[in-house]
Short mmCIF file of C-alpha atoms and ligand atoms in Angstrom, two decimals:
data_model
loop_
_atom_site.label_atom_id
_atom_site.label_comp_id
_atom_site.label_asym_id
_atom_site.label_seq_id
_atom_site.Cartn_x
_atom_site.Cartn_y
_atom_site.Cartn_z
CA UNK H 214 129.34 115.40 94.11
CA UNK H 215 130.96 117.14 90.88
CA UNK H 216 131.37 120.35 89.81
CA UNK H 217 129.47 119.46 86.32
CA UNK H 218 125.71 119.35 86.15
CA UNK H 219 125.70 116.26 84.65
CA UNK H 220 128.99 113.60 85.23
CA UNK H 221 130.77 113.65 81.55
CA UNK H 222 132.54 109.79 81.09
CA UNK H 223 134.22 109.40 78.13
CA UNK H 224 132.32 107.18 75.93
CA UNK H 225 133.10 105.10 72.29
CA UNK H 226 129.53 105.74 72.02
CA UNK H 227 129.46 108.89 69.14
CA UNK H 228 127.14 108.45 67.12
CA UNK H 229 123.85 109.25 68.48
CA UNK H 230 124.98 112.84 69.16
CA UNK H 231 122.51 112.91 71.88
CA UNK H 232 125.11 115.65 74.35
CA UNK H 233 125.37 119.36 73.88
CA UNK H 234 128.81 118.32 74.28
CA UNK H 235 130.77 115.47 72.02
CA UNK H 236 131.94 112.33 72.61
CA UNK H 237 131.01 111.96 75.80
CA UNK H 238 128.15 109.63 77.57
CA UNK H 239 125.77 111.09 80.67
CA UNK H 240 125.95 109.66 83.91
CA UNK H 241 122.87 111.05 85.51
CA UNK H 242 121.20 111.07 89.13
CA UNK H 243 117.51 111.18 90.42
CA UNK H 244 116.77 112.16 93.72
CA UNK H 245 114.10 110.92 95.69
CA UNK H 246 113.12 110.61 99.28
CA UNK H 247 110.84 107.49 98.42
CA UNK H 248 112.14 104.12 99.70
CA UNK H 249 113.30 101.53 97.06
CA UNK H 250 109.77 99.64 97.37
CA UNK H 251 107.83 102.68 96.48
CA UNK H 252 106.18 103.23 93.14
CA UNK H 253 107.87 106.42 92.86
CA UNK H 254 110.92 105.16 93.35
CA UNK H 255 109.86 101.96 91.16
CA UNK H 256 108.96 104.01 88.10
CA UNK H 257 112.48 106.34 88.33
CA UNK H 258 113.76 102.68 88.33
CA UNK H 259 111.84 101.81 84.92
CA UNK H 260 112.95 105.64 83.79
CA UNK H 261 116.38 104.69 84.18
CA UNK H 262 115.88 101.35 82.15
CA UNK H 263 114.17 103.11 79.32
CA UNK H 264 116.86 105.52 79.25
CA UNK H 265 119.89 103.15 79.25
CA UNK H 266 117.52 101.13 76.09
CA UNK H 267 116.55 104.05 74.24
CA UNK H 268 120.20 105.81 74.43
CA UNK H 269 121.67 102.57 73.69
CA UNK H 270 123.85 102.82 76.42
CA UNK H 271 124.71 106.61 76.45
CA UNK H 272 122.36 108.15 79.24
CA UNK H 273 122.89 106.10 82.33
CA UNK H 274 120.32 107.09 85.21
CA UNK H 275 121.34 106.44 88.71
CA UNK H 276 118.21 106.35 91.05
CA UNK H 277 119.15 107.62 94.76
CA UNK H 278 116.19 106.79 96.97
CA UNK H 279 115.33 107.55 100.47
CA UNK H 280 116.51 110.79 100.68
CA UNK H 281 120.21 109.42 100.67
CA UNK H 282 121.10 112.91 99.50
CA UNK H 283 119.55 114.80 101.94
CA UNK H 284 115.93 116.21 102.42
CA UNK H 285 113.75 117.36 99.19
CA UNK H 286 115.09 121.41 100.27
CA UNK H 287 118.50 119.96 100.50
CA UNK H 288 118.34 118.09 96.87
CA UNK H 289 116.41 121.41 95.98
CA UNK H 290 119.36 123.21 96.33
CA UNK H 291 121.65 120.63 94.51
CA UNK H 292 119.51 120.65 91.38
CA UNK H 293 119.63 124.95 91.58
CA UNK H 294 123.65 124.16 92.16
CA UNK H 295 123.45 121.66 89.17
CA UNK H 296 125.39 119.22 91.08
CA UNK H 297 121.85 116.79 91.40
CA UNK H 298 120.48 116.19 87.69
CA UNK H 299 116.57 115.24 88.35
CA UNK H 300 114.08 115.17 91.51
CA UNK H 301 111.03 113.43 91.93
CA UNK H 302 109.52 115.51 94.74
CA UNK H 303 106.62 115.99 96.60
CA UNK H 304 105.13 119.81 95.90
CA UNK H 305 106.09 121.16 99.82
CA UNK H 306 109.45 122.93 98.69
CA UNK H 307 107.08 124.64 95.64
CA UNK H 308 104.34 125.26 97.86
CA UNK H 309 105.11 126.97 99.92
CA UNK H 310 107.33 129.23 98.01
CA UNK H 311 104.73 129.90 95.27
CA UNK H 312 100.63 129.24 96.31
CA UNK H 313 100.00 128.43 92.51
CA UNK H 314 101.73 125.09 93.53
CA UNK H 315 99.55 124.34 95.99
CA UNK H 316 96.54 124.01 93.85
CA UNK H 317 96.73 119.99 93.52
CA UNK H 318 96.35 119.97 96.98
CA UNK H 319 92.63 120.96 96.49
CA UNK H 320 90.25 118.57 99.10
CA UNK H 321 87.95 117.04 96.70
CA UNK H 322 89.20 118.62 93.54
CA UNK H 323 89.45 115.03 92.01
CA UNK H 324 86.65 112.60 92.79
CA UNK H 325 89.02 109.62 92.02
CA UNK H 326 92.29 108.97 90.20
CA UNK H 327 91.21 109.50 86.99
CA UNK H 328 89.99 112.80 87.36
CA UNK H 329 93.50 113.07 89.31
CA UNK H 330 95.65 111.59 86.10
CA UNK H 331 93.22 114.08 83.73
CA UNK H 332 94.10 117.29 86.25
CA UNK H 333 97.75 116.62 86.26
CA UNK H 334 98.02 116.66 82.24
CA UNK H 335 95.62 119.47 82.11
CA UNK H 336 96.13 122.91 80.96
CA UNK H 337 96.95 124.34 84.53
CA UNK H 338 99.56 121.14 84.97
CA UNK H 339 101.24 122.65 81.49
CA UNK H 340 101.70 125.62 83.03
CA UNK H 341 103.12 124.77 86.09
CA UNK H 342 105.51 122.41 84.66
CA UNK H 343 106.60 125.80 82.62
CA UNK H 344 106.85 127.48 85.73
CA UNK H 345 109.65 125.68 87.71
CA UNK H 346 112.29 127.98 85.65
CA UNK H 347 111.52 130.40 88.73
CA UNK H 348 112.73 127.62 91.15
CA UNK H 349 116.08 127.21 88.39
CA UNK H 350 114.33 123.92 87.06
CA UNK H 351 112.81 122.49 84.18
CA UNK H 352 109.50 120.85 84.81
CA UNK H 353 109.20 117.50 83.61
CA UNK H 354 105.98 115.87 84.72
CA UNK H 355 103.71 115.71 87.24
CA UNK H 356 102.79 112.37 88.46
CA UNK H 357 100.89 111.28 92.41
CA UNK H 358 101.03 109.06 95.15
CA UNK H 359 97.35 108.04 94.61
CA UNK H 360 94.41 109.93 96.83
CA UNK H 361 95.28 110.74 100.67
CA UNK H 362 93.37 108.77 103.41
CA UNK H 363 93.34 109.31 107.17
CA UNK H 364 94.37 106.57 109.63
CA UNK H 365 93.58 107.30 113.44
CA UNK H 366 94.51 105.28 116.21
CA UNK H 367 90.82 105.46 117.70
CA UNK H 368 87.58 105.53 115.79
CA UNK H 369 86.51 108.91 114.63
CA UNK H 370 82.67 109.42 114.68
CA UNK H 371 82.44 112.96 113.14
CA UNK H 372 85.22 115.55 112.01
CA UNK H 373 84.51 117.08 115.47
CA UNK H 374 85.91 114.01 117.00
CA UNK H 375 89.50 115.19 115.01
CA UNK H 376 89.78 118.76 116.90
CA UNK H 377 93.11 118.86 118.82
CA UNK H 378 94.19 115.09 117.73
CA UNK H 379 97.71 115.55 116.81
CA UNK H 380 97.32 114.28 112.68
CA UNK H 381 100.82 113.37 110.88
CA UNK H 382 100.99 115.57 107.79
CA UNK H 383 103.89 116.76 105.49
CA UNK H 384 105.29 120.23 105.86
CA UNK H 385 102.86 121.53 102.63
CA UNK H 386 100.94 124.83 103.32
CA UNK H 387 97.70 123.39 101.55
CA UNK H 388 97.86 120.50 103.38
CA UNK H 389 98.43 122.65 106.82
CA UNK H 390 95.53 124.82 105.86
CA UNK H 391 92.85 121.98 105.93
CA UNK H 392 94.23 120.42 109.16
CA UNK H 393 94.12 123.78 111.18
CA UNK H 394 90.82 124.53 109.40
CA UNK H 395 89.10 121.11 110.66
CA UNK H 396 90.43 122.48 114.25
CA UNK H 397 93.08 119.31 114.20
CA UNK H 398 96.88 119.77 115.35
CA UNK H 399 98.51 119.29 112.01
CA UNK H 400 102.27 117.64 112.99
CA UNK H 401 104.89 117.40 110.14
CA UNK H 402 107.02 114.87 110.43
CA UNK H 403 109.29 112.90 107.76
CA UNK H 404 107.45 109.21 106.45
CA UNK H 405 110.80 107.28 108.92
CA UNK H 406 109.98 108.42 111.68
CA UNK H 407 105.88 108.10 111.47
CA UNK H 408 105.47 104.41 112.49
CA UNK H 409 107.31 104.74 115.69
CA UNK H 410 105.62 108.08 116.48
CA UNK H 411 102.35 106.58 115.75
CA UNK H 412 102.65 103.06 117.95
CA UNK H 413 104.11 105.20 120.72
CA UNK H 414 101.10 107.77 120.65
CA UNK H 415 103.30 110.73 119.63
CA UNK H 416 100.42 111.51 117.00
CA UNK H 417 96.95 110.42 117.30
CA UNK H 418 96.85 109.81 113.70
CA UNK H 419 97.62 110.66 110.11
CA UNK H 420 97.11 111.63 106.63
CA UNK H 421 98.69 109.41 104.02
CA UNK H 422 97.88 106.79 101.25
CA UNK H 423 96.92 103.38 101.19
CA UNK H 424 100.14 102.25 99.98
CA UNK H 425 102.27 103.54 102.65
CA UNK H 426 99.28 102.11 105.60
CA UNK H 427 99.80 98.67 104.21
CA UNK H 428 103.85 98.82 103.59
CA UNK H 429 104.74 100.67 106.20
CA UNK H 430 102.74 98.91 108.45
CA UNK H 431 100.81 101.59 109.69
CA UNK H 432 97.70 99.55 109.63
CA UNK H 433 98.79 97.53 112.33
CA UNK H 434 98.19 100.23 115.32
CA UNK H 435 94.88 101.92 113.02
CA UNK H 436 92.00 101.46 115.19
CA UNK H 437 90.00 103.03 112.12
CA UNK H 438 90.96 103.75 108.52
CA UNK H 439 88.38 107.07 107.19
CA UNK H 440 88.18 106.24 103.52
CA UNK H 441 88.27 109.98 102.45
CA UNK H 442 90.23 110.64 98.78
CA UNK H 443 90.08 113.95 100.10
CA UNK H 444 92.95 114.89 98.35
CA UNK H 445 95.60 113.56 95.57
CA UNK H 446 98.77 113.59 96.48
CA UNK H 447 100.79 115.05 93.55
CA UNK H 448 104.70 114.57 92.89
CA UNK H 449 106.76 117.16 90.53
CA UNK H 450 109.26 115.38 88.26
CA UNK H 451 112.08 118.23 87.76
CA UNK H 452 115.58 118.82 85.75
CA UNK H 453 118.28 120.92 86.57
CA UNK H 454 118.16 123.69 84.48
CA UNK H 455 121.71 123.64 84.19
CA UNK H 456 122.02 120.25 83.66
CA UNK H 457 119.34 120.42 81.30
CA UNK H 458 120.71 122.91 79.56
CA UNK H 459 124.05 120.64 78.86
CA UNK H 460 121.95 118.20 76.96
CA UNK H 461 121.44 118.39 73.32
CA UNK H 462 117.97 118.45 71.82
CA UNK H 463 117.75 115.03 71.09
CA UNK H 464 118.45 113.68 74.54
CA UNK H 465 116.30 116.40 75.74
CA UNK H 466 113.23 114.97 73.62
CA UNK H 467 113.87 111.40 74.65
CA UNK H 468 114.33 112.24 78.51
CA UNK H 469 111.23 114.52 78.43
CA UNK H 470 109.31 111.57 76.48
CA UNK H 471 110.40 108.52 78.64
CA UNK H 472 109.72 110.72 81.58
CA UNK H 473 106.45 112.10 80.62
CA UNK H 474 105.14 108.41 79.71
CA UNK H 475 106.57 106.22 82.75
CA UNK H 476 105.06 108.81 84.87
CA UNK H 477 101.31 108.89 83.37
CA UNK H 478 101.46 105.04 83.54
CA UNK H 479 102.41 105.02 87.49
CA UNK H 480 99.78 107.51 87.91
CA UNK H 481 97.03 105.03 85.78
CA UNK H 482 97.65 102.15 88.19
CA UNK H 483 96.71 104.02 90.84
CA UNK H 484 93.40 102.99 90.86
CA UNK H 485 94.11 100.02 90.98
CA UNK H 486 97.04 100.36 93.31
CA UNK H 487 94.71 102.09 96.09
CA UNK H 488 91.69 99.40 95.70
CA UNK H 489 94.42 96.68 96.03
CA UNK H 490 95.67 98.30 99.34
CA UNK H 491 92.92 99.17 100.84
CA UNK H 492 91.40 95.24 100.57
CA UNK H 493 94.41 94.14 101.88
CA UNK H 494 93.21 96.62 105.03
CA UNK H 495 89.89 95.62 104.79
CA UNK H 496 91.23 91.86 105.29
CA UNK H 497 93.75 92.11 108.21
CA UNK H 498 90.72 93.55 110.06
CA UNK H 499 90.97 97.28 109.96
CA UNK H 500 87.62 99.09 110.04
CA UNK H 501 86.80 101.27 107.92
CA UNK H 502 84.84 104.46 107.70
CA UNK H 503 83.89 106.26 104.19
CA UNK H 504 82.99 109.92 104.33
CA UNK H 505 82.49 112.20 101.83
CA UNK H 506 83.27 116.05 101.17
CA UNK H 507 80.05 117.17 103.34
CA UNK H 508 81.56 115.13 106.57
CA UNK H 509 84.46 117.90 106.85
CA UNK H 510 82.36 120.84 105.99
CA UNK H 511 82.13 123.66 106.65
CA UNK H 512 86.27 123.18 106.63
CA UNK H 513 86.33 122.60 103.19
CA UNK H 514 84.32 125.41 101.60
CA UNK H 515 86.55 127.58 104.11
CA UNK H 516 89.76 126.34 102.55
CA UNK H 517 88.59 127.15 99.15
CA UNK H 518 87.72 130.38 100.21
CA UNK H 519 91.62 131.18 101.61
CA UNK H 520 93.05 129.63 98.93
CA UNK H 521 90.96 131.16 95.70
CA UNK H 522 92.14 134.32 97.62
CA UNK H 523 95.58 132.99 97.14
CA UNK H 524 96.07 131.71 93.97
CA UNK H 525 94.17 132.80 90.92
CA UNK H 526 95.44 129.16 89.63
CA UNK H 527 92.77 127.91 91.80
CA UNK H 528 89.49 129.25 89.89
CA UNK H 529 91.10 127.98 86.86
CA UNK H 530 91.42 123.98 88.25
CA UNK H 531 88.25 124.34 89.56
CA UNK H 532 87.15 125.17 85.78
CA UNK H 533 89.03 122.06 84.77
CA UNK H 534 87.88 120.02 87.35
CA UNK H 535 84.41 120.94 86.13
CA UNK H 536 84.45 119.85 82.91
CA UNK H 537 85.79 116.02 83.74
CA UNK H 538 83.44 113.36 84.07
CA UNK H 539 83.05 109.75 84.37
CA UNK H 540 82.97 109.82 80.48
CA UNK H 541 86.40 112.05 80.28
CA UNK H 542 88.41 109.67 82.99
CA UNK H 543 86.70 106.59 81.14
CA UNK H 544 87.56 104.90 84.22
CA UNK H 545 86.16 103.06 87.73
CA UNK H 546 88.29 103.11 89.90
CA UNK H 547 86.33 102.02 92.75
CA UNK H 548 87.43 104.80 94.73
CA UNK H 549 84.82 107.95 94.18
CA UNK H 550 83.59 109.15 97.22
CA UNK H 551 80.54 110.35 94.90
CA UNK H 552 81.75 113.66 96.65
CA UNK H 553 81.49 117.03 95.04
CA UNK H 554 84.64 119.29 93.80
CA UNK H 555 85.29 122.26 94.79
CA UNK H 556 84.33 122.96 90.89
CA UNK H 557 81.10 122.80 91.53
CA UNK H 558 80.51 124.92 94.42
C1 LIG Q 31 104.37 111.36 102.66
O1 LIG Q 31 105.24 111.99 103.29
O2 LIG Q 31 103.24 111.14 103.15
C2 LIG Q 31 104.71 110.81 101.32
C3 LIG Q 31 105.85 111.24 100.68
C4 LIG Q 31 106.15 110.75 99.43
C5 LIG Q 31 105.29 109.86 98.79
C6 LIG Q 31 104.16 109.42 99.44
C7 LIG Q 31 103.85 109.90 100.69
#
């Protein structure tokens, strides 16, 4: 670690001006908690490339995945510090500081991935990304890790069948919420431990995407896969503000840009990502179950209910959510439930 935001090498590279500061070339860092194969970790990859192109050398963007740097609180507190430069984080340390955060987390607020990519460039996404100057960040982008599924070790019937099964969740209050409300034992525990926990019987089952079932191998102790999309599962792309603050405009515009664009195209292919996943399920033998929003009811109407109570934020996605379409999103991904919104309650 240094004691500048953002490691200052000396650099024969003048001329583009893009530093607050002269003659002088970035070094910077992304931290994620992603491992090298994910498509989070994949697109801060194709960040850093763009960077080191478009800078002609100057910006230099070292990707640090697999929460080598700690946990997302602990690289929280390095990007405040300005000793981390960027984060691409899940929403849990925003969430459950601030509700508005936790709107994304909405069960059914996207019917696919489209309507996902169209909610997290929307109006309420601008806004939020403003927002992280409360957390000492500037908000770059929000992107997702596709729509959340639900693998169980046993076959699961009804959503009665789920009260007191111990379900694998991350520590996000949203998230929480709609376990507890579905009478489930919600049980947060970090992506490296999971498999283990999972083929031992430590938890029952889990809520993830279809990505991580096939990669992580979680598939291979599923008794059932519930094809839900009950949720999207959004990631924040943050600055330092400090850090930011040491770049000049230039470099600003042209992280901001490259960031902004490599993150809409990850969350694009997630259509296609999911479908492709989810065959590969399908053909190692995994059965699977699809449900809509009516086969957790009344659980979901009740989470709306505590959750329009605490956010404001919500009424307004729900607005949003309302007005996208098949003919907005342009796009089949093969993944709608046919499921209502909470919109349109
Ligand atoms: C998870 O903990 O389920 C998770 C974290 C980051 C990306 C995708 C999934």
């Amino acid at each position: 670690m240094t004691a500048l935001p953002f490691r200052l090498t000396l650099s024969t590279t003048l001329a583009l001006g893009l530093l607050a500061l002269p003659a002088a070339a970035a070094e910077l860092r992304v931290g994620l908690i992603t491992p090298p194969s994910h498509q989070w970790t994949q697109t801060a990859q194709d960040i850093a490339a763009d960077l080191a192109e478009r800078s002609a050398g100057e910006i230099t963007l070292v990707v640090l995945p697999s929460g080598q740097l700690g946990s997302e609180a602990q690289m929280l507190q390095q990007l405040q510090s300005g000793s981390l430069d960027f984060g691409m984080f899940t929403l849990g340390e925003f969430a459950n500081r601030n509700a508005d955060y936790g709107v994304f987390l909405a069960p059914f607020i996207a019917t696919d991935t489209a309507a996902a990519r169209a909610l997290l460039r929307g109006d309420v996404a601008q806004e939020l990304l403003g927002g992280f100057r409360q957390f000492g960040l500037h908000g770059l982008a929000f992107g997702m890790a596709g729509l959340r599924e639900i693998v169980t070790a046993t076959p699961t019937e009804t959503a009665a069948d789920l009260k007191g099964q111990k379900i694998r969740t991350v520590p996000l209050a949203p998230e929480l919420d709609f376990w507890t409300l579905l009478g489930a034992t919600p049980t947060p525990m970090p992506l490296p431990e999971l498999y283990n926990a999972f083929a031992n019987g430590q938890v029952d089952g889990m809520q993830i995407d279809y990505e991580g079932t096939w990669n992580a191998g979680y598939w291979e102790h599923a008794g059932e896969v519930i094809a839900s999309d009950h949720m999207m599962f959004p990631m924040a792309a943050v600055a330092s503000a400090r850090g930011w603050a040491q770049l000049g405009p230039e470099a600003q515009a042209l992280v901001a840009e490259v960031f902004a664009t490599r993150i809409d195209a990850m969350v694009e292919g997630y259509g296609e990502i999911d479908s492709r996943y989810r065959a590969e399920i399908e053909a190692a033998g995994v059965p699977v179950r699809e449900v809509g929003r009516d086969w957790f009811e009344p659980a979901v109407s009740a989470w709306y209910d505590t959750w329009r109570a605490k956010t404001p934020l919500l009424a307004r996605l729900e607005a949003e959510a309302a007005t996208i379409d098949d003919t907005d999103t342009g796009t089949d991904t093969g993944t709608d439930t046919g499921a209502d919104t909470g919109a349109k309650q």
